[in-house]
Amino acid sequence: MTPAFERPAITPETLRRLAFDQSIRWTSQNDDLWQLIDNDLWKLTRNPSLILSTVPEQTLEALLRRADCHRLVAGMVQAQQARLQQPTWFARQNFGDKLARVAYFSMEYMLSEALPIYSGGLGNVAGDQLKAASDLGVPVTAVGMLWQHGYFRQSIGPDGRQQALYPVNDTRQMPIEPLLDASGTPLRLAIQLPGLQIWLRGWQATVGLNRLLLLDTNDPANPPIARLITSELYGGDNEMRLRQELVLGIGGWRLLEAAGLRADVLHLNDGHAAFAVLERARSHMARERVTFEVALNATRAGNLFTTHTPVEAGFDRFPPELVSKYLERYAEYELGIPLQSMLAMGRKHAQDAAEPFNMAYLATRGAGAVNAVSQLHGRTSRYIFRELYPRWPIESVPVGHVTNGIHLPAWVSPNAEAHWYELHGDDIPWRGTDQASVDELLARVDDRWLWQIRQHARSELLGFVRSHLARSLAVHGASPTEIEVAGSRLHPERLTLGFARRFATYKRPNLLLQDPERLARILCHPDHPVQLLVAGKAHPADRAGQALLTEWQQFADRPDVAGQVVFLEDYDMRIARHMVQGVDVWLNTPRRPWEASGTSGMKVLANGGLNLSQLDGWWAEAYVADLGWAVGDGLEHEPEHDAVDAEQLYRLLEEQVVPCFYKRDEQDIPTAWVKRMRRSMSELVEQFSADRTVREYTERYYLPLSTAYRQRCADGSALATTLAQQVTWLQGHWHELDFVDVQWLRDGDQYRIKARLHVGNIEPAQIRVELFRQKPDGEGADIHSLRLTRHDGAFAIFQGQLPAGSPQGDYTARVIPSTELGIAIPLELGLISWQR
Ligand SMILES: *Cc1c(COP(=O)(O)O)cnc(C)c1O
């Protein structure tokens, strides 16, 4: 027997540290430990810190003396240390010199069931990227809100109607700890609301190498209304939302600074936290003793705004009176600018006093770069932001895109993970960046192997559905017999479709219900039956969404399909996890282009699930024939077109999906189906992983933004001061610019062009003269710049030549500020003049 003293010192405290770290959840191998301590509680809550909080100290000590438990904990500690010692992607690239920290702000985070401070997609993006950042070693400190009630919980009454419930999150049972200051005292800081000061408390969660800091206003020193600010995510009225966003943006930036965390880059995950832009500038002003203009110029170079909305109505907007009430003093005393200037930052038209204050505009006007979350969403966003850049062609609207991805270890099933582990050995495949490629792994397994994983996953899912259903029924007072037979019509060999999302009209959760009889026929086919799992919440204020939900309830209650269609109440991370791991096909039918990206369909990929989706969001760029199925024609349509999409959806199911699933070889393997699984995994798993997303953010945005920010800040904000002056000067003198004439001369197969301009007081080096031609397919433009050949007083001549391929009349001459100035054009300065 090994003497006790040779073992690493493992105490209940070791266990607690592990329970606090989200990263131990990234492999289900670690789940054994919590199962060993309390299997039932683990199954119900998946909350290690809750489990530990229920076990007396002596019991824990006794457990740790047990060899099996000790071995598990020692293994986890070792694995964690090994991971910490391994140089990360970020470290190997030596990026650390260029980027010390990214501060990531989001209204919600979906990290685990144990921390219910999320609603859905936005939180999923934030959570998965934070996890991937840790895997890659990208130093991110996230900032969010500790919602006392989180998002509402859903209960479906016997009438099929949704009830919203708000159980309280108990901080003692979540994997968070108070955030301490340098002296070890819990951090408390104040922000100003009209006529009163309110207190914020800080918490932290550990996410591998990174941390998530959470703000909480539930301090006894605050008046009740202020204590409720961090009560409900997406709850309350407009004024409450404004208070929440002030706490997140201004309070969040102050919390970072109070904790001594200086960031080079501020990443806004949607516009909710846009006030952080102002607070970051204010803090820079105070530290560097510069004006707000200079401070904003310096700090915005390090700000990235990610927009998530595909329609203008999705932006947060506040009445100007409300913003004035809350921010007048802040603008005038803290930022030193007139309230009107601050309001203008949130408006299309600075002078329009009636125009509401738009958080996305504030975020854009305070950013060094803006991005959308899929290729198609990039295009949609350039359209909805176009009015901020009047007279600029749509493709120049400065919104790029980084397509979302998901954190694979969070969504891959334990069984699939174990299989891949067996095959690949030391690490879970598709994690970090040195992993064996998906193709290499797929080449090593036969169809039977893959199909078995699928079969197993489906059967696990049905087990979960039965127990979930039984619990729901019991809660709603069903009889023991009803509970017993619940789920008995689900069959582990049947094609299983999954459909789960927010019930909002644009998501068209009822496209499948356009022709209920036809759907029933598909489900109840005598030889090829299909079962369907549905889940989703409708926002408590969204009546239309709730009506759609009730429609599904009624359909699921039809005697002919009963038991074959199951509505799983209270859609959350836990239900999502089981569904994406087990279903054969994931359905998604939003109205294009309203799904900015969508991520749930990505979660099925590594589990061997296939997608049948509208060509919208990520699927519009992921889809190719033979790896899934596509609904829609890749164009936008009015709601009247729904019937066409529904028809296509039914036909795909009837003619392709169902037959393909049931067509078996002599070993009962659907070879054509497995072939699709292989293609889908091979083409999409890595491409739509958060790993790829975070690397893209780092290389394309974080690093260049950090460099620009540091340059502008150097030597007492010297560059920022110059740039801010240039901007003001150009704005003041731009009207002096005018084209005198543009001469075209044909010379063989070339045009020679000579543009004469009145430049007034503007230096020719400050501008760029270009010929612009819109490409005929509407995709992009052809731009040639002309070079200065003469400058004489108020006049300048610019010349150039270009191939005489297209007619001269296709080109228009224009002048814009020079990109050599180091100012982002047109994001920071949208001046442009066209030849008349
Ligand atoms: C993945 C996920 C989402 C996002 O799903 P989409 O419908 O693709 O936007 C929302 N809610 C939960 C619980 C999820 O797991």
PDB file of C-alpha atoms in Angstrom, residues 665-784:
ATOM      1  CA  ASP A 665     -27.053  -2.522 -46.405  1.00  0.00           C
ATOM      2  CA  GLU A 666     -26.904  -6.198 -45.434  1.00  0.00           C
ATOM      3  CA  GLN A 667     -25.348  -5.217 -42.081  1.00  0.00           C
ATOM      4  CA  ASP A 668     -28.229  -2.827 -41.421  1.00  0.00           C
ATOM      5  CA  ILE A 669     -26.049   0.237 -41.910  1.00  0.00           C
ATOM      6  CA  PRO A 670     -27.444   3.199 -43.882  1.00  0.00           C
ATOM      7  CA  THR A 671     -24.303   3.684 -45.937  1.00  0.00           C
ATOM      8  CA  ALA A 672     -25.485   6.737 -47.862  1.00  0.00           C
ATOM      9  CA  TRP A 673     -26.436   8.365 -44.562  1.00  0.00           C
ATOM     10  CA  VAL A 674     -23.081   7.582 -42.990  1.00  0.00           C
ATOM     11  CA  LYS A 675     -21.402   9.019 -46.046  1.00  0.00           C
ATOM     12  CA  ARG A 676     -23.214  12.286 -45.396  1.00  0.00           C
ATOM     13  CA  MET A 677     -22.134  12.132 -41.752  1.00  0.00           C
ATOM     14  CA  ARG A 678     -18.537  11.792 -42.862  1.00  0.00           C
ATOM     15  CA  ARG A 679     -18.767  14.701 -45.261  1.00  0.00           C
ATOM     16  CA  SER A 680     -20.536  16.888 -42.780  1.00  0.00           C
ATOM     17  CA  MET A 681     -17.942  16.194 -40.072  1.00  0.00           C
ATOM     18  CA  SER A 682     -15.034  16.513 -42.414  1.00  0.00           C
ATOM     19  CA  GLU A 683     -16.096  19.787 -43.975  1.00  0.00           C
ATOM     20  CA  LEU A 684     -17.756  21.549 -41.095  1.00  0.00           C
ATOM     21  CA  VAL A 685     -16.568  20.509 -37.638  1.00  0.00           C
ATOM     22  CA  GLU A 686     -13.373  22.541 -37.590  1.00  0.00           C
ATOM     23  CA  GLN A 687     -14.749  25.349 -39.697  1.00  0.00           C
ATOM     24  CA  PHE A 688     -17.602  26.008 -37.277  1.00  0.00           C
ATOM     25  CA  SER A 689     -15.676  25.572 -34.053  1.00  0.00           C
ATOM     26  CA  ALA A 690     -15.149  28.423 -31.605  1.00  0.00           C
ATOM     27  CA  ASP A 691     -11.483  27.611 -31.903  1.00  0.00           C
ATOM     28  CA  ARG A 692     -11.443  28.859 -35.477  1.00  0.00           C
ATOM     29  CA  THR A 693     -13.636  31.817 -34.493  1.00  0.00           C
ATOM     30  CA  VAL A 694     -11.361  32.961 -31.673  1.00  0.00           C
ATOM     31  CA  ARG A 695      -8.219  32.573 -33.770  1.00  0.00           C
ATOM     32  CA  GLU A 696      -9.851  34.720 -36.406  1.00  0.00           C
ATOM     33  CA  TYR A 697     -10.855  37.356 -33.857  1.00  0.00           C
ATOM     34  CA  THR A 698      -7.322  37.360 -32.484  1.00  0.00           C
ATOM     35  CA  GLU A 699      -5.485  37.634 -35.777  1.00  0.00           C
ATOM     36  CA  ARG A 700      -7.852  39.873 -37.669  1.00  0.00           C
ATOM     37  CA  TYR A 701      -9.047  42.115 -34.891  1.00  0.00           C
ATOM     38  CA  TYR A 702      -7.494  41.851 -31.423  1.00  0.00           C
ATOM     39  CA  LEU A 703      -3.864  42.129 -32.531  1.00  0.00           C
ATOM     40  CA  PRO A 704      -4.223  44.979 -35.025  1.00  0.00           C
ATOM     41  CA  LEU A 705      -6.584  46.853 -32.716  1.00  0.00           C
ATOM     42  CA  SER A 706      -4.196  46.471 -29.814  1.00  0.00           C
ATOM     43  CA  THR A 707      -1.320  47.772 -31.904  1.00  0.00           C
ATOM     44  CA  ALA A 708      -3.322  50.757 -33.111  1.00  0.00           C
ATOM     45  CA  TYR A 709      -4.488  51.520 -29.582  1.00  0.00           C
ATOM     46  CA  ARG A 710      -0.962  51.409 -28.209  1.00  0.00           C
ATOM     47  CA  GLN A 711       0.345  53.629 -30.985  1.00  0.00           C
ATOM     48  CA  ARG A 712      -2.319  56.217 -30.408  1.00  0.00           C
ATOM     49  CA  CYS A 713      -1.688  56.168 -26.657  1.00  0.00           C
ATOM     50  CA  ALA A 714       2.103  56.402 -26.759  1.00  0.00           C
ATOM     51  CA  ASP A 715       3.837  59.594 -25.539  1.00  0.00           C
ATOM     52  CA  GLY A 716       0.856  61.047 -23.759  1.00  0.00           C
ATOM     53  CA  SER A 717      -1.599  60.206 -26.551  1.00  0.00           C
ATOM     54  CA  ALA A 718       0.501  62.143 -29.083  1.00  0.00           C
ATOM     55  CA  LEU A 719      -0.820  60.348 -32.128  1.00  0.00           C
ATOM     56  CA  ALA A 720      -4.406  60.421 -30.874  1.00  0.00           C
ATOM     57  CA  THR A 721      -4.072  64.170 -30.403  1.00  0.00           C
ATOM     58  CA  THR A 722      -2.817  64.636 -33.971  1.00  0.00           C
ATOM     59  CA  LEU A 723      -5.456  62.359 -35.431  1.00  0.00           C
ATOM     60  CA  ALA A 724      -8.272  64.010 -33.512  1.00  0.00           C
ATOM     61  CA  GLN A 725      -7.049  67.367 -34.860  1.00  0.00           C
ATOM     62  CA  GLN A 726      -6.884  66.019 -38.404  1.00  0.00           C
ATOM     63  CA  VAL A 727     -10.418  64.705 -38.161  1.00  0.00           C
ATOM     64  CA  THR A 728     -11.756  68.019 -36.908  1.00  0.00           C
ATOM     65  CA  TRP A 729      -9.768  69.960 -39.459  1.00  0.00           C
ATOM     66  CA  LEU A 730     -10.898  67.835 -42.399  1.00  0.00           C
ATOM     67  CA  GLN A 731     -14.492  68.032 -41.233  1.00  0.00           C
ATOM     68  CA  GLY A 732     -14.209  71.795 -41.135  1.00  0.00           C
ATOM     69  CA  HIS A 733     -12.596  72.183 -44.541  1.00  0.00           C
ATOM     70  CA  TRP A 734     -14.079  69.360 -46.594  1.00  0.00           C
ATOM     71  CA  HIS A 735     -16.585  71.675 -48.244  1.00  0.00           C
ATOM     72  CA  GLU A 736     -13.663  73.394 -49.981  1.00  0.00           C
ATOM     73  CA  LEU A 737     -13.043  70.311 -52.090  1.00  0.00           C
ATOM     74  CA  ASP A 738     -14.500  70.176 -55.561  1.00  0.00           C
ATOM     75  CA  PHE A 739     -13.817  68.553 -58.904  1.00  0.00           C
ATOM     76  CA  VAL A 740     -13.007  71.119 -61.609  1.00  0.00           C
ATOM     77  CA  ASP A 741     -13.004  68.548 -64.370  1.00  0.00           C
ATOM     78  CA  VAL A 742     -11.969  65.000 -65.194  1.00  0.00           C
ATOM     79  CA  GLN A 743     -10.425  64.347 -68.590  1.00  0.00           C
ATOM     80  CA  TRP A 744     -10.372  60.938 -70.199  1.00  0.00           C
ATOM     81  CA  LEU A 745      -7.988  60.090 -73.039  1.00  0.00           C
ATOM     82  CA  ARG A 746      -7.986  56.818 -74.893  1.00  0.00           C
ATOM     83  CA  ASP A 747      -4.416  55.583 -75.512  1.00  0.00           C
ATOM     84  CA  GLY A 748      -4.403  52.145 -77.165  1.00  0.00           C
ATOM     85  CA  ASP A 749      -5.966  49.725 -74.685  1.00  0.00           C
ATOM     86  CA  GLN A 750      -5.597  52.202 -71.815  1.00  0.00           C
ATOM     87  CA  TYR A 751      -7.419  55.223 -70.553  1.00  0.00           C
ATOM     88  CA  ARG A 752      -5.356  58.141 -69.305  1.00  0.00           C
ATOM     89  CA  ILE A 753      -7.233  60.140 -66.713  1.00  0.00           C
ATOM     90  CA  LYS A 754      -6.516  63.579 -65.421  1.00  0.00           C
ATOM     91  CA  ALA A 755      -8.603  65.004 -62.582  1.00  0.00           C
ATOM     92  CA  ARG A 756      -8.350  68.639 -61.621  1.00  0.00           C
ATOM     93  CA  LEU A 757      -9.559  69.536 -58.165  1.00  0.00           C
ATOM     94  CA  HIS A 758     -10.078  72.615 -56.131  1.00  0.00           C
ATOM     95  CA  VAL A 759      -8.530  71.565 -52.828  1.00  0.00           C
ATOM     96  CA  GLY A 760      -8.657  74.875 -51.011  1.00  0.00           C
ATOM     97  CA  ASN A 761      -6.715  74.628 -47.768  1.00  0.00           C
ATOM     98  CA  ILE A 762      -6.613  70.841 -47.789  1.00  0.00           C
ATOM     99  CA  GLU A 763      -3.216  69.272 -48.365  1.00  0.00           C
ATOM    100  CA  PRO A 764      -3.326  66.780 -51.247  1.00  0.00           C
ATOM    101  CA  ALA A 765      -1.607  64.248 -48.962  1.00  0.00           C
ATOM    102  CA  GLN A 766      -4.689  64.310 -46.769  1.00  0.00           C
ATOM    103  CA  ILE A 767      -6.953  63.015 -49.507  1.00  0.00           C
ATOM    104  CA  ARG A 768      -7.242  60.236 -51.981  1.00  0.00           C
ATOM    105  CA  VAL A 769      -8.729  60.699 -55.444  1.00  0.00           C
ATOM    106  CA  GLU A 770     -10.244  57.557 -56.917  1.00  0.00           C
ATOM    107  CA  LEU A 771     -12.176  56.231 -59.861  1.00  0.00           C
ATOM    108  CA  PHE A 772     -15.011  54.045 -58.762  1.00  0.00           C
ATOM    109  CA  ARG A 773     -16.971  51.517 -60.758  1.00  0.00           C
ATOM    110  CA  GLN A 774     -19.747  49.336 -59.389  1.00  0.00           C
ATOM    111  CA  LYS A 775     -19.230  45.779 -60.648  1.00  0.00           C
ATOM    112  CA  PRO A 776     -22.177  44.604 -62.721  1.00  0.00           C
ATOM    113  CA  ASP A 777     -23.039  41.589 -60.522  1.00  0.00           C
ATOM    114  CA  GLY A 778     -23.559  43.901 -57.566  1.00  0.00           C
ATOM    115  CA  GLU A 779     -20.730  42.126 -55.742  1.00  0.00           C
ATOM    116  CA  GLY A 780     -18.148  44.698 -54.854  1.00  0.00           C
ATOM    117  CA  ALA A 781     -16.555  47.505 -56.754  1.00  0.00           C
ATOM    118  CA  ASP A 782     -13.589  48.327 -58.868  1.00  0.00           C
ATOM    119  CA  ILE A 783     -11.499  51.167 -57.416  1.00  0.00           C
ATOM    120  CA  HIS A 784      -8.417  52.827 -58.936  1.00  0.00           C
TER     121      HIS A 784
END
